[in-house]
Coordinates of C-alpha atoms and ligand atoms in Angstrom, one line a residue:
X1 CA -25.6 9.6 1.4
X2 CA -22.1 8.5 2.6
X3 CA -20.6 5.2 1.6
X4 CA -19.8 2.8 4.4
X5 CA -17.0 0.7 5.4
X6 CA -16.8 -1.8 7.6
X7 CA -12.8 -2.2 8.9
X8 CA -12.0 -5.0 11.2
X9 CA -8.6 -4.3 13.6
X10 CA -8.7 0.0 13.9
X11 CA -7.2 0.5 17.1
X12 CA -3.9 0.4 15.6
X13 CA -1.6 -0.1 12.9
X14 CA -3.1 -0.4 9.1
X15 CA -7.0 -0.5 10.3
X16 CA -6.2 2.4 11.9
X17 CA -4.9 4.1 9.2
X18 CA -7.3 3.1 7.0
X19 CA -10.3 4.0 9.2
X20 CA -8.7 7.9 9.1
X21 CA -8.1 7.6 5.2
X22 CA -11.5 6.5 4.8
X23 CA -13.2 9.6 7.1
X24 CA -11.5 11.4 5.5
X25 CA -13.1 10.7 2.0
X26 CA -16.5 11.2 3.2
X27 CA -17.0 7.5 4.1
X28 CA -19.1 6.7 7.0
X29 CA -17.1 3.8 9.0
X30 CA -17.6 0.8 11.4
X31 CA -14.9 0.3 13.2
X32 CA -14.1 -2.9 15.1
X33 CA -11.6 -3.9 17.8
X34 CA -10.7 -5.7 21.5
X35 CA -10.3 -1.6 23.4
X36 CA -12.9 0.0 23.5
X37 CA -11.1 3.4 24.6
X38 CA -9.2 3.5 21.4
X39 CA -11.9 2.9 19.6
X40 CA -13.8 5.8 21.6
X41 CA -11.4 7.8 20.9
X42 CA -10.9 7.2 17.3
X43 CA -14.7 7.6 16.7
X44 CA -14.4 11.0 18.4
X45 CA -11.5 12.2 16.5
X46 CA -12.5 11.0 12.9
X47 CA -16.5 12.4 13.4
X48 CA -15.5 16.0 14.6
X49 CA -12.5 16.1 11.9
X50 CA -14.4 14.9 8.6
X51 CA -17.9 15.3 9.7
X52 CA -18.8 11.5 9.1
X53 CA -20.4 9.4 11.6
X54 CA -18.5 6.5 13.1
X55 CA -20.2 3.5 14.5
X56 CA -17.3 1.4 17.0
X57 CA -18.0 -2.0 18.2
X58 CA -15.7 -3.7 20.5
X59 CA -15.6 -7.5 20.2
X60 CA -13.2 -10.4 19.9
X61 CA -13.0 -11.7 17.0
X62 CA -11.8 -15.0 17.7
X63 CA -15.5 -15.3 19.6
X64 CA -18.1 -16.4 17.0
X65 CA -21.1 -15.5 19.5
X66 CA -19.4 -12.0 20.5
X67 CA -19.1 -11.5 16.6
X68 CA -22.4 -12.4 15.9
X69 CA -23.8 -10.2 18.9
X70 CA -22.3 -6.9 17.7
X71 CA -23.0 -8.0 14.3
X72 CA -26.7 -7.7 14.8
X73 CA -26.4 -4.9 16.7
X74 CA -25.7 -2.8 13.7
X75 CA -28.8 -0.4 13.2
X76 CA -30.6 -0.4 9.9
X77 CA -29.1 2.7 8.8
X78 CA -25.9 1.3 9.3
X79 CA -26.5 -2.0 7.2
X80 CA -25.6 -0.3 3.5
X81 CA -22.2 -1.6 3.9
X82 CA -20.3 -0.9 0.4
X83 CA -16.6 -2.0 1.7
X84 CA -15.6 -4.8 4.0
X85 CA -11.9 -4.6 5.0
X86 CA -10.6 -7.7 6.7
X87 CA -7.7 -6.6 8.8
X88 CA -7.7 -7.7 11.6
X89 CA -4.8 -10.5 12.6
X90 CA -1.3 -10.8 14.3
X91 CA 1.4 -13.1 14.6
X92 CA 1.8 -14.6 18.0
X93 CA 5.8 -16.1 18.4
X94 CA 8.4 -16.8 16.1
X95 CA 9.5 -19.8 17.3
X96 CA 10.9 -23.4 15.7
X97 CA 8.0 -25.7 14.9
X98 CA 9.0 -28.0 17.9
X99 CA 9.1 -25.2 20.4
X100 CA 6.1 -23.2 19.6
X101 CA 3.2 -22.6 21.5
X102 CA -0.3 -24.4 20.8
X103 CA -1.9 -21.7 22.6
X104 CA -0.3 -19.0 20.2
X105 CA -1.2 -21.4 17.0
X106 CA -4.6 -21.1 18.5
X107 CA -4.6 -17.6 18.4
X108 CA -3.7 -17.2 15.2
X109 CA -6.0 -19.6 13.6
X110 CA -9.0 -18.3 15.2
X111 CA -7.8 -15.0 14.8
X112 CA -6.7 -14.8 11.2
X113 CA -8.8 -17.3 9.7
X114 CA -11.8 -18.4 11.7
X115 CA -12.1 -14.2 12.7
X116 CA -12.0 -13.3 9.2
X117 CA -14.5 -16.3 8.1
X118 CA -17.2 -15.1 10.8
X119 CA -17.3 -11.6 10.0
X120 CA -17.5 -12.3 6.5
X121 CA -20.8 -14.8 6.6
X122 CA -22.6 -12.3 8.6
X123 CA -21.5 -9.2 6.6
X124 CA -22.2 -10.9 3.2
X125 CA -25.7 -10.3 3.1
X126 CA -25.3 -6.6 3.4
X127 CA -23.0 -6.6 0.7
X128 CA -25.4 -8.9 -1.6
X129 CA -28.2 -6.5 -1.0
X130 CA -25.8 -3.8 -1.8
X131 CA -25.5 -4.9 -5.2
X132 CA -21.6 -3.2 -5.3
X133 CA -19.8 -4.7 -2.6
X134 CA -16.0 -5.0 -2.1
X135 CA -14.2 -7.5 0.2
X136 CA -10.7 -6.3 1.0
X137 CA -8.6 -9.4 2.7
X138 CA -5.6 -8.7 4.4
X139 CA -2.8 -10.9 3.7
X140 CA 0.8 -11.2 3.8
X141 CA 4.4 -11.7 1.8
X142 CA 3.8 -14.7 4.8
X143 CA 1.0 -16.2 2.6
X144 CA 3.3 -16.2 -0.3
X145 CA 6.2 -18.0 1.1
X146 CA 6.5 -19.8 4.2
X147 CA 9.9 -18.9 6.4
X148 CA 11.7 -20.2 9.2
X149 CA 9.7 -20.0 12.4
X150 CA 7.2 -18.8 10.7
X151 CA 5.5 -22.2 10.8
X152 CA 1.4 -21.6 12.0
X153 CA 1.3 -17.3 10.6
X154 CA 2.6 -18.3 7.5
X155 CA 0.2 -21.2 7.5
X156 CA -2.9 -19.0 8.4
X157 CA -2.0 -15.9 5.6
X158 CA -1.7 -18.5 3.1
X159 CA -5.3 -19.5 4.3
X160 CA -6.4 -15.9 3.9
X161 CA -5.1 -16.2 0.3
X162 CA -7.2 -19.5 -0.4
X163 CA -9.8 -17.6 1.3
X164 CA -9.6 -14.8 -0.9
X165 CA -9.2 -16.9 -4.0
X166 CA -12.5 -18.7 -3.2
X167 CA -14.7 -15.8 -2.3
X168 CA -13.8 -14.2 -5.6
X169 CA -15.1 -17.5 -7.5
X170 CA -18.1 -18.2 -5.4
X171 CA -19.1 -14.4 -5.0
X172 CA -18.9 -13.7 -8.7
X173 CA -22.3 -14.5 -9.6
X174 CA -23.3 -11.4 -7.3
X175 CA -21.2 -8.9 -8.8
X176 CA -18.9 -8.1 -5.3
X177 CA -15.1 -7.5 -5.9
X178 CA -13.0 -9.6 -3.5
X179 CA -8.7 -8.1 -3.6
X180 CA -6.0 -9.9 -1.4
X181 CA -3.5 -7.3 0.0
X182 CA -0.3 -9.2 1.0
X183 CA 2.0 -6.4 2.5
X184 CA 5.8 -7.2 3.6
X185 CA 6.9 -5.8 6.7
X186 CA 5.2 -2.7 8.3
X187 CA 6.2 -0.8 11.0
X188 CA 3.0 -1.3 13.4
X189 CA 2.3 -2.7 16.7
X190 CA 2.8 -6.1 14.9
X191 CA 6.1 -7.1 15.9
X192 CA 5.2 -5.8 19.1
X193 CA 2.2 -8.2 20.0
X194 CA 4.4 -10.9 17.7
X195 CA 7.5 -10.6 20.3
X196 CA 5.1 -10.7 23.0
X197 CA 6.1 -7.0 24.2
X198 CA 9.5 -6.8 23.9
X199 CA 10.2 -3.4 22.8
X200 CA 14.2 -3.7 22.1
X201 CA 13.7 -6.9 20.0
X202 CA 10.3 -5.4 18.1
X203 CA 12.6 -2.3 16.9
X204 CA 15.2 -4.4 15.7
X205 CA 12.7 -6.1 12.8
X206 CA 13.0 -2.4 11.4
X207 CA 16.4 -1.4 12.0
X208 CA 18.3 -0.6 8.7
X209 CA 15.2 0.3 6.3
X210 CA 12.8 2.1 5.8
X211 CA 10.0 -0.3 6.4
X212 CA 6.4 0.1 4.7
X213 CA 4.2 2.8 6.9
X214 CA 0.5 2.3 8.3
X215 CA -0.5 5.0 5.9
X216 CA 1.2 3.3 2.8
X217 CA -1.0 0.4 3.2
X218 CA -4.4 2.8 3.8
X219 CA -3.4 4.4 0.7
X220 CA -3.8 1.5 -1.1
X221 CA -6.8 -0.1 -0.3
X222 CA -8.4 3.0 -0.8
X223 CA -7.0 3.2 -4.1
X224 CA -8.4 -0.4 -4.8
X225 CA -11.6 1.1 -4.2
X226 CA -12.0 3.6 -6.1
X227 CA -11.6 1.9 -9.6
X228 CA -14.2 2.2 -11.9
X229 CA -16.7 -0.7 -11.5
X230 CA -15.9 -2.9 -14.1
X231 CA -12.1 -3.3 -12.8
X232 CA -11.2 -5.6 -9.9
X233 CA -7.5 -5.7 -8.2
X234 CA -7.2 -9.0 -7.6
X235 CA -4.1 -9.5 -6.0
X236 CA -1.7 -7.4 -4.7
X237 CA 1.7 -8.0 -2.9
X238 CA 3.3 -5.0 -1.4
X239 CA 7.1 -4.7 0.3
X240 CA 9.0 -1.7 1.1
X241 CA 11.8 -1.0 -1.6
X242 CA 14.4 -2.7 0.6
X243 CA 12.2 -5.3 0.4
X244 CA 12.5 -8.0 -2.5
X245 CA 10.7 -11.5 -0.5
X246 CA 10.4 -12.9 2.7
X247 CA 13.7 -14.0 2.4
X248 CA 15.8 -10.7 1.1
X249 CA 16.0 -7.5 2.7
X250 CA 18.2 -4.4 2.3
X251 CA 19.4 -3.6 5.4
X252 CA 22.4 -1.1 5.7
Ligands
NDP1 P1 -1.4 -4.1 14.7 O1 -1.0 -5.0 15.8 O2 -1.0 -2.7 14.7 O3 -3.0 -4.2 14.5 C1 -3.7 -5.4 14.6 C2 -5.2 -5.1 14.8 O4 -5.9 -6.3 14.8 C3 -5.5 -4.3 16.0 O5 -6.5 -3.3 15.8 C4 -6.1 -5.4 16.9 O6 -7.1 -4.8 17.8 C5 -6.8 -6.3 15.9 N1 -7.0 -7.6 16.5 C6 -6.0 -8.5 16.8 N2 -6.6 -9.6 17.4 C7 -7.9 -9.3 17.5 C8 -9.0 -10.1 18.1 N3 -8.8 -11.2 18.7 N4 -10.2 -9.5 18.0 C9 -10.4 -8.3 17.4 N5 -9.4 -7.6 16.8 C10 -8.2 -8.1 16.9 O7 -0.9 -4.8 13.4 P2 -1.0 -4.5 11.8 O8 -1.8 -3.2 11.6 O9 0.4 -4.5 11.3 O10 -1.7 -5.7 11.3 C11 -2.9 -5.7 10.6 C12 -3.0 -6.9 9.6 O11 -2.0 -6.8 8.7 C13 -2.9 -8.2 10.3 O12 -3.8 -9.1 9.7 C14 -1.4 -8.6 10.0 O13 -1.3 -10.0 10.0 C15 -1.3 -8.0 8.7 N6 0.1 -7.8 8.2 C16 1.0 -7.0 8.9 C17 2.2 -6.8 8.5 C18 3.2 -6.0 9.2 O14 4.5 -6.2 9.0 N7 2.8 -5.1 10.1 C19 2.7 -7.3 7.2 C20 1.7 -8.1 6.5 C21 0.5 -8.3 7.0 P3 -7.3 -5.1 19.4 O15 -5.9 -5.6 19.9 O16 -7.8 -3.8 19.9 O17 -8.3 -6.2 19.4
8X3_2 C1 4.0 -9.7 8.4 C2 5.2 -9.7 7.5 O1 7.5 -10.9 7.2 O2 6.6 -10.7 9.5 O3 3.0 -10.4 7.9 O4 5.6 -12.2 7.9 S1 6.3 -11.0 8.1

């Protein structure tokens, strides 16, 4: 029988990514998002390409009934869940402390913290059952180090990282890994939904480097699975090479 994984955010950027890296090894995979075409579409793609079957579920995150709804909506066959990857997030603004948005520190808490904190209490008990389950949080270089302007994002990925950290204590005793991915800049629709659209000022986060690609990222969390089961990757912080921190880049 395939494995499953369960991959929160896979209409674009790294969930997508992942959600093809994944069909294509033979696993069976949930995918979750807000559009429900490009999650049509992806389902389509990745079942007649690898022969898996994809189960889509379009919900927002942020809504604790809505997740809870699709959540028990999975059928039975579907419940196996081996590999939870918790992706799905954004940055909304990058703005001084004093001029930011409550609405978009809203977003971001619900989003990237209270999101990833639903999905996980309902998907637990799969994983328990399972006996050999993996959490796979997605962090940031923004939960390592807080930046200007990056106030309430920075704040909410170095949540995820406490998040991470606590899961991996309190899970031990049933045997599931739990590995923080904190990657540095990535050229995905990030900056796009961070600059609220505006195209000219999203391309300029990646001019002069070669920033870290979707596929980078869905290369290694796929790698961080398939370590034998006595090895856990804890912790993993990822840049580009032009990259050193949140503060230093190598643009020419
Ligand atoms: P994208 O904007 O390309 O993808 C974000 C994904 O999250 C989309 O699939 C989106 O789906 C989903 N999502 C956002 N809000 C919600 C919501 N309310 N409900 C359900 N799904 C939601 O960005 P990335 O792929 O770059 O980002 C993925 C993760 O990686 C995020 O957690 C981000 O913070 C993190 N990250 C990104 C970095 C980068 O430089 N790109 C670097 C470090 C970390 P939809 O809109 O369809 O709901
Ligand atoms: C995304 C990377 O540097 O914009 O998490 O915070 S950064």
């Amino acid at each position: 029988m395939n494995r499953i994984v369960l991959i929160t955010g896979a209409t674009s950027g790294f969930g997508k990514a992942t959600a093809i890296k994944f069909a294509s090894e033979g696993f069976n995979c949930i995918i979750t998002g807000r559009r429900e075409e490009r999650l049509k579409q992806l389902s389509e793609e990745l079942s007649s390409r690898y022969s898996v079957d994809i189960l889509p579920l379009s919900f927002d995150i942020r809504d604790r009934k809505a997740v809870q709804t699709a959540i028990e909506s999975i059928p039975a066959q579907w419940q196996s869940i081996n590999i939870l990857i918790n992706n799905a997030g954004l940055a909304a603004g990058r703005d001084y402390f004093e001029e930011a948005s409550l609405d978009d520190w809203d977003n971001m808490i619900d989003t990237n913290v209270k999101g990833l904190l639903y999905i996980s209490k309902l998907i637990l008990p799969f994983l328990i059952a399972g006996k050999n389950g993996h959490i796979i949080n997605i962090g940031s270089t923004a939960g390592k180090e807080v930046y200007e302007k990056g106030n309430v994002y920075c704040a909410s990925k170095h949540a995820v990282d406490a998040i991470t950290k606590s899961m991996r204590i309190d899970l031990l005793r049933h045997g599931i890994k739990v590995t923080g991915i904190h990657p540095g800049a990535a050229e995905t629709e990030f900056s796009m939904v961070r600059l609220k659209g505006n195209e000219e000022a999203a391309k300029k986060v990646y001019e002069g480097y070669q920033a870290l690609r979707a596929e980078d990222l869905a290369d290694i969390i796929y790698y961080t699975t398939t370590l034998p089961a006595h090895v856990c990757l804890n912790d993993i912080v990822v840049t580009c090479t032009a990259q050193a921190n949140s503060f230093y880049l190598n643009r020419k």
